[in-house]
């Protein structure tokens, strides 16, 4: 069935490509053959962007830039950034955990959920830096467009845009009354409602209020209980007030709120389990792995994920005779918790979970001056950023699972290889009704972060001639970080109380007299699930304070060959501040630097436009924190998170096109080819990957087609189809160790991916009513995203996560 589905996808892709070629070859003849009285296709709609901190037409911006508009968001029923990455080649968003997402652009990513480092892809909302990942993957509320800027954007967007920037632009309050209500119902218990009300208060002010509710049951069910696993449950609101103060000043005050409370990420165990109390074999044989798409999922944890978010932004624009001043002030705060079962079973003797808790507060202030004259178009300004964050990373298990780890390690001086089980047996044989088996066990890392960042920037476009523009930009940034680690001793209150009771009864003294080598000290230890080197600092607060500075330049030359064609070349530096490994006491890493050389062309012929950009970048000191097996030769060693840096370089090309074939028929396509390789990099396991691929696929692409049918006074029908393709990951020896690629013939992690979305909608003549039916991933292609190897060494367990199945639903909307 999967082979047949893949063949069908390939056939559709070829058919769509073939139709594009036929249409392209016969476009002139078709236009000439249009029946008299039927309107021919008009020009493409102009797309205005603010990618360079100034309003410009998309075709005049010398940057590799893809715009995701409201229509595309509707076509694919997108609810957050994780729903659009397939349709933006080169962009990968891991949104399985909204409170711990990751973003990759052109193969550049920061793979670290700790607060010690920052993301390499900057997320901005109305020009405000979103901060770290835990507070950026929020529901779309009244988003007008999304601008995805590929490549370093240090002089334009400031902090942490080494890979690029994603800029979300929301709608401002308008001076006319407007309202909208939309209801979406779908499979897996999908219920989605959003509403908007724009209210003019006077001639100079207006309110705009948005709210949404989103719920689904999830597409996993527990194989033993039938309980729903996964799913969504979130509500959010946005209120904005815009005020004109005189003829030259406008103020926009907005407030955003989100409340997320849902089940956590689902892990499916893929190791065959023997009957209790037998344990899975160690080491795990990858050839024995099961297919997570075909086996039941079991869970005995209260997987949970929640977040409360609030943000307030004040933007004041004032026009002078010489230019404009914009003041942007923003305060954002979120609290979150993410508990995830790591073992993928419902057996208490194999139980292990992880919990990440964060509290984050940021303040951002920017002053931006902009102006232009006959020859110059300039932007200059300064910004201040302050962040205070707290994070707790925990591991939870129980003494029965710890006993199994001890057995696998072979370190217990007892006949059956256990500690707590054997001690319990001895106590009960001596008439003491105490069991040490099954008691809770917790280990944790506490971190705090205080960041202060300052920046000054400028970007000038010099119109040297009517056709030639020269751009020079420069940003100076200074980041100061104060970081702390606290690795606390194990927390097992029930166990400690029982051990104290046994000691008070003279139990351990009696064992010593009998020559049995079990003491209370032997039973009081830490498994060090998170960081063995931290053992020497147990209970000790460790602090480090450092600062990093950077100067990021940008040079651009663009030349208009004619009114339709622009060519450009650029050299830009991207920067991300240094930081700390939150889960390993002591290590700090230096700045990330990306130098990007790019050359491109942008061309428009009225109904058809295409852009291409050839790039090469060098990425130094890539920051990462990874979970590794500290001794690959010891199959039962306890994994730990380690500090990992390295260099890489890549060469590639981005291409996009838009074609308005007729007034009712449009086509678009986007593609990226990239060759990304490591340079001077040895993994923490000791594998030399110099010259090896980083894992980034060579090719990814998306294409879309839409057709409108005028129903002659009865409204309009619109058909849309979108297909996305992401090529096979390019594996290396390091990715094999991490379980990110390959694995075995059954679990082809990193295989090529296809996704097709369809939508049919009807809109009433005046646009007041509309309905639609949609299907996402209509061919039901599911892929293994990756392996969870947290319990592979100590417990012989491996879990897997998989992509979403086919979803579908209907949508009804009313607006006036």
PDB file of N, CA and C in Angstrom, residues 387-480:
ATOM      1  N   UNK A 387      16.946  39.679  29.726  1.00  0.00           N
ATOM      2  CA  UNK A 387      16.259  38.404  29.933  1.00  0.00           C
ATOM      3  C   UNK A 387      16.644  37.814  31.283  1.00  0.00           C
ATOM      4  N   UNK A 388      15.632  37.303  31.992  1.00  0.00           N
ATOM      5  CA  UNK A 388      15.846  36.539  33.216  1.00  0.00           C
ATOM      6  C   UNK A 388      15.114  35.219  33.061  1.00  0.00           C
ATOM      7  N   UNK A 389      15.834  34.113  33.240  1.00  0.00           N
ATOM      8  CA  UNK A 389      15.251  32.797  32.985  1.00  0.00           C
ATOM      9  C   UNK A 389      15.673  31.814  34.068  1.00  0.00           C
ATOM     10  N   UNK A 390      14.758  30.893  34.339  1.00  0.00           N
ATOM     11  CA  UNK A 390      15.034  29.773  35.235  1.00  0.00           C
ATOM     12  C   UNK A 390      14.602  28.484  34.544  1.00  0.00           C
ATOM     13  N   UNK A 391      15.380  27.428  34.753  1.00  0.00           N
ATOM     14  CA  UNK A 391      15.066  26.147  34.138  1.00  0.00           C
ATOM     15  C   UNK A 391      15.414  25.021  35.093  1.00  0.00           C
ATOM     16  N   UNK A 392      14.532  24.035  35.140  1.00  0.00           N
ATOM     17  CA  UNK A 392      14.798  22.815  35.896  1.00  0.00           C
ATOM     18  C   UNK A 392      14.656  21.643  34.948  1.00  0.00           C
ATOM     19  N   UNK A 393      15.714  20.823  34.856  1.00  0.00           N
ATOM     20  CA  UNK A 393      15.702  19.618  34.026  1.00  0.00           C
ATOM     21  C   UNK A 393      15.763  18.420  34.960  1.00  0.00           C
ATOM     22  N   UNK A 394      14.740  17.568  34.873  1.00  0.00           N
ATOM     23  CA  UNK A 394      14.604  16.464  35.814  1.00  0.00           C
ATOM     24  C   UNK A 394      14.530  15.122  35.099  1.00  0.00           C
ATOM     25  N   UNK A 395      14.922  14.099  35.816  1.00  0.00           N
ATOM     26  CA  UNK A 395      14.691  12.720  35.410  1.00  0.00           C
ATOM     27  C   UNK A 395      13.987  12.021  36.556  1.00  0.00           C
ATOM     28  N   UNK A 396      12.885  11.311  36.234  1.00  0.00           N
ATOM     29  CA  UNK A 396      12.119  10.573  37.238  1.00  0.00           C
ATOM     30  C   UNK A 396      12.115   9.095  36.892  1.00  0.00           C
ATOM     31  N   UNK A 397      12.319   8.268  37.915  1.00  0.00           N
ATOM     32  CA  UNK A 397      12.223   6.831  37.749  1.00  0.00           C
ATOM     33  C   UNK A 397      11.781   6.248  39.089  1.00  0.00           C
ATOM     34  N   UNK A 398      12.052   4.985  39.332  1.00  0.00           N
ATOM     35  CA  UNK A 398      11.732   4.377  40.627  1.00  0.00           C
ATOM     36  C   UNK A 398      12.792   3.340  40.949  1.00  0.00           C
ATOM     37  N   UNK A 399      12.772   2.856  42.175  1.00  0.00           N
ATOM     38  CA  UNK A 399      13.854   1.977  42.631  1.00  0.00           C
ATOM     39  C   UNK A 399      13.817   0.614  41.942  1.00  0.00           C
ATOM     40  N   UNK A 400      12.656   0.192  41.448  1.00  0.00           N
ATOM     41  CA  UNK A 400      12.618  -1.069  40.701  1.00  0.00           C
ATOM     42  C   UNK A 400      13.354  -0.916  39.373  1.00  0.00           C
ATOM     43  N   UNK A 401      13.142   0.218  38.683  1.00  0.00           N
ATOM     44  CA  UNK A 401      13.871   0.470  37.437  1.00  0.00           C
ATOM     45  C   UNK A 401      15.356   0.666  37.718  1.00  0.00           C
ATOM     46  N   UNK A 402      15.687   1.336  38.842  1.00  0.00           N
ATOM     47  CA  UNK A 402      17.102   1.509  39.197  1.00  0.00           C
ATOM     48  C   UNK A 402      17.757   0.153  39.432  1.00  0.00           C
ATOM     49  N   UNK A 403      17.031  -0.766  40.049  1.00  0.00           N
ATOM     50  CA  UNK A 403      17.563  -2.116  40.241  1.00  0.00           C
ATOM     51  C   UNK A 403      17.886  -2.779  38.906  1.00  0.00           C
ATOM     52  N   UNK A 404      17.025  -2.578  37.910  1.00  0.00           N
ATOM     53  CA  UNK A 404      17.297  -3.168  36.601  1.00  0.00           C
ATOM     54  C   UNK A 404      18.508  -2.529  35.937  1.00  0.00           C
ATOM     55  N   UNK A 405      18.687  -1.231  36.163  1.00  0.00           N
ATOM     56  CA  UNK A 405      19.889  -0.574  35.648  1.00  0.00           C
ATOM     57  C   UNK A 405      21.127  -1.143  36.333  1.00  0.00           C
ATOM     58  N   UNK A 406      21.048  -1.322  37.642  1.00  0.00           N
ATOM     59  CA  UNK A 406      22.171  -1.876  38.403  1.00  0.00           C
ATOM     60  C   UNK A 406      22.483  -3.289  37.924  1.00  0.00           C
ATOM     61  N   UNK A 407      21.447  -4.065  37.648  1.00  0.00           N
ATOM     62  CA  UNK A 407      21.671  -5.423  37.128  1.00  0.00           C
ATOM     63  C   UNK A 407      22.400  -5.371  35.780  1.00  0.00           C
ATOM     64  N   UNK A 408      21.941  -4.468  34.906  1.00  0.00           N
ATOM     65  CA  UNK A 408      22.567  -4.369  33.588  1.00  0.00           C
ATOM     66  C   UNK A 408      24.018  -3.906  33.684  1.00  0.00           C
ATOM     67  N   UNK A 409      24.294  -3.037  34.651  1.00  0.00           N
ATOM     68  CA  UNK A 409      25.657  -2.559  34.841  1.00  0.00           C
ATOM     69  C   UNK A 409      26.531  -3.606  35.537  1.00  0.00           C
ATOM     70  N   UNK A 410      25.889  -4.542  36.258  1.00  0.00           N
ATOM     71  CA  UNK A 410      26.632  -5.607  36.940  1.00  0.00           C
ATOM     72  C   UNK A 410      27.469  -5.105  38.099  1.00  0.00           C
ATOM     73  N   UNK A 411      26.936  -4.138  38.861  1.00  0.00           N
ATOM     74  CA  UNK A 411      27.745  -3.531  39.918  1.00  0.00           C
ATOM     75  C   UNK A 411      27.269  -3.866  41.322  1.00  0.00           C
ATOM     76  N   UNK A 412      26.184  -4.637  41.465  1.00  0.00           N
ATOM     77  CA  UNK A 412      25.649  -4.906  42.799  1.00  0.00           C
ATOM     78  C   UNK A 412      26.282  -6.171  43.394  1.00  0.00           C
ATOM     79  N   UNK A 413      26.747  -6.102  44.630  1.00  0.00           N
ATOM     80  CA  UNK A 413      27.379  -7.272  45.273  1.00  0.00           C
ATOM     81  C   UNK A 413      26.333  -8.197  45.893  1.00  0.00           C
ATOM     82  N   UNK A 414      25.321  -8.589  45.119  1.00  0.00           N
ATOM     83  CA  UNK A 414      24.242  -9.430  45.640  1.00  0.00           C
ATOM     84  C   UNK A 414      24.013 -10.597  44.688  1.00  0.00           C
ATOM     85  N   UNK A 415      23.438 -11.680  45.178  1.00  0.00           N
ATOM     86  CA  UNK A 415      23.233 -12.866  44.325  1.00  0.00           C
ATOM     87  C   UNK A 415      22.372 -12.600  43.100  1.00  0.00           C
ATOM     88  N   UNK A 416      21.324 -11.787  43.214  1.00  0.00           N
ATOM     89  CA  UNK A 416      20.425 -11.575  42.075  1.00  0.00           C
ATOM     90  C   UNK A 416      20.760 -10.299  41.291  1.00  0.00           C
ATOM     91  N   UNK A 417      21.854  -9.606  41.674  1.00  0.00           N
ATOM     92  CA  UNK A 417      22.280  -8.424  40.951  1.00  0.00           C
ATOM     93  C   UNK A 417      21.530  -7.166  41.288  1.00  0.00           C
ATOM     94  N   UNK A 418      20.572  -7.214  42.226  1.00  0.00           N
ATOM     95  CA  UNK A 418      19.798  -6.026  42.592  1.00  0.00           C
ATOM     96  C   UNK A 418      20.298  -5.464  43.919  1.00  0.00           C
ATOM     97  N   UNK A 419      19.859  -4.258  44.230  1.00  0.00           N
ATOM     98  CA  UNK A 419      20.160  -3.643  45.521  1.00  0.00           C
ATOM     99  C   UNK A 419      18.903  -3.540  46.371  1.00  0.00           C
ATOM    100  N   UNK A 420      17.908  -2.848  45.873  1.00  0.00           N
ATOM    101  CA  UNK A 420      16.709  -2.569  46.669  1.00  0.00           C
ATOM    102  C   UNK A 420      15.821  -3.808  46.781  1.00  0.00           C
ATOM    103  N   UNK A 421      15.771  -4.612  45.718  1.00  0.00           N
ATOM    104  CA  UNK A 421      14.979  -5.838  45.803  1.00  0.00           C
ATOM    105  C   UNK A 421      15.567  -6.823  46.786  1.00  0.00           C
ATOM    106  N   UNK A 422      16.883  -7.022  46.725  1.00  0.00           N
ATOM    107  CA  UNK A 422      17.530  -7.988  47.616  1.00  0.00           C
ATOM    108  C   UNK A 422      17.477  -7.501  49.067  1.00  0.00           C
ATOM    109  N   UNK A 423      17.684  -6.178  49.277  1.00  0.00           N
ATOM    110  CA  UNK A 423      17.606  -5.630  50.636  1.00  0.00           C
ATOM    111  C   UNK A 423      16.199  -5.797  51.201  1.00  0.00           C
ATOM    112  N   UNK A 424      15.179  -5.583  50.375  1.00  0.00           N
ATOM    113  CA  UNK A 424      13.793  -5.766  50.819  1.00  0.00           C
ATOM    114  C   UNK A 424      13.543  -7.208  51.222  1.00  0.00           C
ATOM    115  N   UNK A 425      14.081  -8.154  50.436  1.00  0.00           N
ATOM    116  CA  UNK A 425      13.908  -9.571  50.753  1.00  0.00           C
ATOM    117  C   UNK A 425      14.542  -9.910  52.092  1.00  0.00           C
ATOM    118  N   UNK A 426      15.756  -9.387  52.335  1.00  0.00           N
ATOM    119  CA  UNK A 426      16.417  -9.643  53.616  1.00  0.00           C
ATOM    120  C   UNK A 426      15.626  -9.069  54.779  1.00  0.00           C
ATOM    121  N   UNK A 427      15.082  -7.856  54.602  1.00  0.00           N
ATOM    122  CA  UNK A 427      14.299  -7.228  55.676  1.00  0.00           C
ATOM    123  C   UNK A 427      13.070  -8.058  55.998  1.00  0.00           C
ATOM    124  N   UNK A 428      12.367  -8.512  54.975  1.00  0.00           N
ATOM    125  CA  UNK A 428      11.138  -9.269  55.205  1.00  0.00           C
ATOM    126  C   UNK A 428      11.436 -10.639  55.804  1.00  0.00           C
ATOM    127  N   UNK A 429      12.586 -11.229  55.433  1.00  0.00           N
ATOM    128  CA  UNK A 429      12.976 -12.520  56.036  1.00  0.00           C
ATOM    129  C   UNK A 429      13.274 -12.367  57.519  1.00  0.00           C
ATOM    130  N   UNK A 430      13.622 -11.137  57.931  1.00  0.00           N
ATOM    131  CA  UNK A 430      13.911 -10.875  59.341  1.00  0.00           C
ATOM    132  C   UNK A 430      12.731 -10.239  60.057  1.00  0.00           C
ATOM    133  N   UNK A 431      11.543 -10.346  59.457  1.00  0.00           N
ATOM    134  CA  UNK A 431      10.329  -9.891  60.126  1.00  0.00           C
ATOM    135  C   UNK A 431      10.081  -8.400  60.051  1.00  0.00           C
ATOM    136  N   UNK A 432      10.775  -7.675  59.152  1.00  0.00           N
ATOM    137  CA  UNK A 432      10.566  -6.228  59.001  1.00  0.00           C
ATOM    138  C   UNK A 432       9.753  -6.003  57.727  1.00  0.00           C
ATOM    139  N   UNK A 433       8.485  -5.618  57.838  1.00  0.00           N
ATOM    140  CA  UNK A 433       7.610  -5.480  56.655  1.00  0.00           C
ATOM    141  C   UNK A 433       7.887  -4.202  55.860  1.00  0.00           C
ATOM    142  N   UNK A 434       9.074  -4.136  55.280  1.00  0.00           N
ATOM    143  CA  UNK A 434       9.472  -2.950  54.511  1.00  0.00           C
ATOM    144  C   UNK A 434       9.875  -3.392  53.112  1.00  0.00           C
ATOM    145  N   UNK A 435       9.362  -2.680  52.122  1.00  0.00           N
ATOM    146  CA  UNK A 435       9.767  -2.919  50.736  1.00  0.00           C
ATOM    147  C   UNK A 435      10.366  -1.639  50.167  1.00  0.00           C
ATOM    148  N   UNK A 436      11.555  -1.765  49.615  1.00  0.00           N
ATOM    149  CA  UNK A 436      12.230  -0.629  49.000  1.00  0.00           C
ATOM    150  C   UNK A 436      12.012  -0.590  47.483  1.00  0.00           C
ATOM    151  N   UNK A 437      11.167  -1.464  46.969  1.00  0.00           N
ATOM    152  CA  UNK A 437      10.947  -1.594  45.531  1.00  0.00           C
ATOM    153  C   UNK A 437       9.781  -0.707  45.095  1.00  0.00           C
ATOM    154  N   UNK A 438      10.015   0.109  44.061  1.00  0.00           N
ATOM    155  CA  UNK A 438       8.938   0.929  43.495  1.00  0.00           C
ATOM    156  C   UNK A 438       8.870   2.337  44.037  1.00  0.00           C
ATOM    157  N   UNK A 439       9.773   2.732  44.927  1.00  0.00           N
ATOM    158  CA  UNK A 439       9.749   4.095  45.467  1.00  0.00           C
ATOM    159  C   UNK A 439      10.247   5.098  44.420  1.00  0.00           C
ATOM    160  N   UNK A 440       9.681   6.301  44.446  1.00  0.00           N
ATOM    161  CA  UNK A 440      10.041   7.339  43.489  1.00  0.00           C
ATOM    162  C   UNK A 440      11.510   7.748  43.622  1.00  0.00           C
ATOM    163  N   UNK A 441      12.062   8.131  42.460  1.00  0.00           N
ATOM    164  CA  UNK A 441      13.475   8.523  42.400  1.00  0.00           C
ATOM    165  C   UNK A 441      13.571   9.704  41.454  1.00  0.00           C
ATOM    166  N   UNK A 442      14.137  10.808  41.934  1.00  0.00           N
ATOM    167  CA  UNK A 442      14.207  12.031  41.122  1.00  0.00           C
ATOM    168  C   UNK A 442      15.613  12.603  41.193  1.00  0.00           C
ATOM    169  N   UNK A 443      16.149  13.007  40.030  1.00  0.00           N
ATOM    170  CA  UNK A 443      17.402  13.759  39.963  1.00  0.00           C
ATOM    171  C   UNK A 443      17.163  14.969  39.085  1.00  0.00           C
ATOM    172  N   UNK A 444      17.814  16.082  39.441  1.00  0.00           N
ATOM    173  CA  UNK A 444      17.500  17.314  38.715  1.00  0.00           C
ATOM    174  C   UNK A 444      18.693  18.246  38.617  1.00  0.00           C
ATOM    175  N   UNK A 445      18.594  19.090  37.608  1.00  0.00           N
ATOM    176  CA  UNK A 445      19.534  20.180  37.380  1.00  0.00           C
ATOM    177  C   UNK A 445      18.741  21.475  37.425  1.00  0.00           C
ATOM    178  N   UNK A 446      19.202  22.448  38.190  1.00  0.00           N
ATOM    179  CA  UNK A 446      18.581  23.778  38.230  1.00  0.00           C
ATOM    180  C   UNK A 446      19.544  24.787  37.609  1.00  0.00           C
ATOM    181  N   UNK A 447      19.034  25.587  36.703  1.00  0.00           N
ATOM    182  CA  UNK A 447      19.843  26.626  36.056  1.00  0.00           C
ATOM    183  C   UNK A 447      19.135  27.971  36.128  1.00  0.00           C
ATOM    184  N   UNK A 448      19.930  29.032  36.195  1.00  0.00           N
ATOM    185  CA  UNK A 448      19.396  30.382  36.056  1.00  0.00           C
ATOM    186  C   UNK A 448      20.240  31.123  35.032  1.00  0.00           C
ATOM    187  N   UNK A 449      19.624  32.094  34.383  1.00  0.00           N
ATOM    188  CA  UNK A 449      20.304  32.889  33.373  1.00  0.00           C
ATOM    189  C   UNK A 449      19.843  34.328  33.466  1.00  0.00           C
ATOM    190  N   UNK A 450      20.784  35.235  33.443  1.00  0.00           N
ATOM    191  CA  UNK A 450      20.486  36.660  33.330  1.00  0.00           C
ATOM    192  C   UNK A 450      21.291  37.195  32.153  1.00  0.00           C
ATOM    193  N   UNK A 451      20.587  37.696  31.145  1.00  0.00           N
ATOM    194  CA  UNK A 451      21.231  38.186  29.926  1.00  0.00           C
ATOM    195  C   UNK A 451      20.933  39.665  29.733  1.00  0.00           C
ATOM    196  N   UNK A 452      21.947  40.408  29.362  1.00  0.00           N
ATOM    197  CA  UNK A 452      21.779  41.800  28.950  1.00  0.00           C
ATOM    198  C   UNK A 452      22.500  41.969  27.622  1.00  0.00           C
ATOM    199  N   UNK A 453      21.799  42.535  26.644  1.00  0.00           N
ATOM    200  CA  UNK A 453      22.394  42.700  25.319  1.00  0.00           C
ATOM    201  C   UNK A 453      22.149  44.111  24.824  1.00  0.00           C
ATOM    202  N   UNK A 454      23.186  44.699  24.240  1.00  0.00           N
ATOM    203  CA  UNK A 454      23.098  46.037  23.657  1.00  0.00           C
ATOM    204  C   UNK A 454      23.497  45.955  22.188  1.00  0.00           C
ATOM    205  N   UNK A 455      22.936  46.823  21.377  1.00  0.00           N
ATOM    206  CA  UNK A 455      23.307  46.819  19.964  1.00  0.00           C
ATOM    207  C   UNK A 455      23.133  48.208  19.376  1.00  0.00           C
ATOM    208  N   UNK A 456      23.975  48.526  18.399  1.00  0.00           N
ATOM    209  CA  UNK A 456      23.828  49.727  17.578  1.00  0.00           C
ATOM    210  C   UNK A 456      23.985  49.282  16.127  1.00  0.00           C
ATOM    211  N   UNK A 457      23.167  49.815  15.242  1.00  0.00           N
ATOM    212  CA  UNK A 457      23.153  49.308  13.880  1.00  0.00           C
ATOM    213  C   UNK A 457      22.842  50.421  12.889  1.00  0.00           C
ATOM    214  N   UNK A 458      23.224  50.151  11.642  1.00  0.00           N
ATOM    215  CA  UNK A 458      22.915  51.077  10.560  1.00  0.00           C
ATOM    216  C   UNK A 458      22.924  50.339   9.241  1.00  0.00           C
ATOM    217  N   UNK A 459      22.057  50.754   8.320  1.00  0.00           N
ATOM    218  CA  UNK A 459      21.960  50.123   7.014  1.00  0.00           C
ATOM    219  C   UNK A 459      21.603  51.201   5.996  1.00  0.00           C
ATOM    220  N   UNK A 460      22.474  51.389   5.013  1.00  0.00           N
ATOM    221  CA  UNK A 460      22.313  52.475   4.041  1.00  0.00           C
ATOM    222  C   UNK A 460      22.292  51.914   2.629  1.00  0.00           C
ATOM    223  N   UNK A 461      21.292  52.321   1.858  1.00  0.00           N
ATOM    224  CA  UNK A 461      21.232  51.999   0.430  1.00  0.00           C
ATOM    225  C   UNK A 461      21.571  53.270  -0.350  1.00  0.00           C
ATOM    226  N   UNK A 462      22.619  53.180  -1.149  1.00  0.00           N
ATOM    227  CA  UNK A 462      23.032  54.327  -1.981  1.00  0.00           C
ATOM    228  C   UNK A 462      22.635  54.035  -3.426  1.00  0.00           C
ATOM    229  N   UNK A 463      21.740  54.827  -3.947  1.00  0.00           N
ATOM    230  CA  UNK A 463      21.331  54.693  -5.331  1.00  0.00           C
ATOM    231  C   UNK A 463      22.355  55.404  -6.209  1.00  0.00           C
ATOM    232  N   UNK A 464      23.404  54.694  -6.520  1.00  0.00           N
ATOM    233  CA  UNK A 464      24.539  55.289  -7.227  1.00  0.00           C
ATOM    234  C   UNK A 464      24.143  55.790  -8.609  1.00  0.00           C
ATOM    235  N   UNK A 465      23.308  55.016  -9.299  1.00  0.00           N
ATOM    236  CA  UNK A 465      22.761  55.441 -10.592  1.00  0.00           C
ATOM    237  C   UNK A 465      21.306  55.014 -10.633  1.00  0.00           C
ATOM    238  N   UNK A 466      20.670  55.238 -11.746  1.00  0.00           N
ATOM    239  CA  UNK A 466      19.276  54.818 -11.875  1.00  0.00           C
ATOM    240  C   UNK A 466      19.142  53.299 -11.835  1.00  0.00           C
ATOM    241  N   UNK A 467      20.231  52.589 -12.080  1.00  0.00           N
ATOM    242  CA  UNK A 467      20.167  51.138 -12.134  1.00  0.00           C
ATOM    243  C   UNK A 467      20.980  50.458 -11.041  1.00  0.00           C
ATOM    244  N   UNK A 468      21.951  51.147 -10.486  1.00  0.00           N
ATOM    245  CA  UNK A 468      22.887  50.541  -9.544  1.00  0.00           C
ATOM    246  C   UNK A 468      22.635  51.023  -8.122  1.00  0.00           C
ATOM    247  N   UNK A 469      22.490  50.060  -7.191  1.00  0.00           N
ATOM    248  CA  UNK A 469      22.356  50.358  -5.763  1.00  0.00           C
ATOM    249  C   UNK A 469      23.472  49.659  -4.995  1.00  0.00           C
ATOM    250  N   UNK A 470      24.047  50.385  -4.050  1.00  0.00           N
ATOM    251  CA  UNK A 470      25.069  49.825  -3.160  1.00  0.00           C
ATOM    252  C   UNK A 470      24.562  49.922  -1.726  1.00  0.00           C
ATOM    253  N   UNK A 471      24.634  48.803  -1.002  1.00  0.00           N
ATOM    254  CA  UNK A 471      24.150  48.766   0.379  1.00  0.00           C
ATOM    255  C   UNK A 471      25.287  48.400   1.310  1.00  0.00           C
ATOM    256  N   UNK A 472      25.355  49.139   2.417  1.00  0.00           N
ATOM    257  CA  UNK A 472      26.322  48.821   3.463  1.00  0.00           C
ATOM    258  C   UNK A 472      25.603  48.843   4.800  1.00  0.00           C
ATOM    259  N   UNK A 473      25.759  47.761   5.566  1.00  0.00           N
ATOM    260  CA  UNK A 473      25.155  47.681   6.887  1.00  0.00           C
ATOM    261  C   UNK A 473      26.171  47.235   7.912  1.00  0.00           C
ATOM    262  N   UNK A 474      25.984  47.659   9.146  1.00  0.00           N
ATOM    263  CA  UNK A 474      26.911  47.299  10.223  1.00  0.00           C
ATOM    264  C   UNK A 474      26.146  47.261  11.537  1.00  0.00           C
ATOM    265  N   UNK A 475      26.414  46.242  12.328  1.00  0.00           N
ATOM    266  CA  UNK A 475      25.810  46.139  13.657  1.00  0.00           C
ATOM    267  C   UNK A 475      26.872  45.749  14.660  1.00  0.00           C
ATOM    268  N   UNK A 476      26.867  46.458  15.779  1.00  0.00           N
ATOM    269  CA  UNK A 476      27.715  46.083  16.918  1.00  0.00           C
ATOM    270  C   UNK A 476      26.797  45.541  18.010  1.00  0.00           C
ATOM    271  N   UNK A 477      27.149  44.372  18.535  1.00  0.00           N
ATOM    272  CA  UNK A 477      26.340  43.743  19.581  1.00  0.00           C
ATOM    273  C   UNK A 477      27.227  43.309  20.733  1.00  0.00           C
ATOM    274  N   UNK A 478      26.749  43.505  21.943  1.00  0.00           N
ATOM    275  CA  UNK A 478      27.438  43.011  23.126  1.00  0.00           C
ATOM    276  C   UNK A 478      26.425  42.233  23.973  1.00  0.00           C
ATOM    277  N   UNK A 479      26.763  40.992  24.301  1.00  0.00           N
ATOM    278  CA  UNK A 479      25.924  40.139  25.145  1.00  0.00           C
ATOM    279  C   UNK A 479      26.649  39.834  26.443  1.00  0.00           C
ATOM    280  N   UNK A 480      25.971  40.029  27.552  1.00  0.00           N
ATOM    281  CA  UNK A 480      26.511  39.692  28.866  1.00  0.00           C
ATOM    282  C   UNK A 480      25.586  38.670  29.512  1.00  0.00           C
TER     283      UNK A 480
END
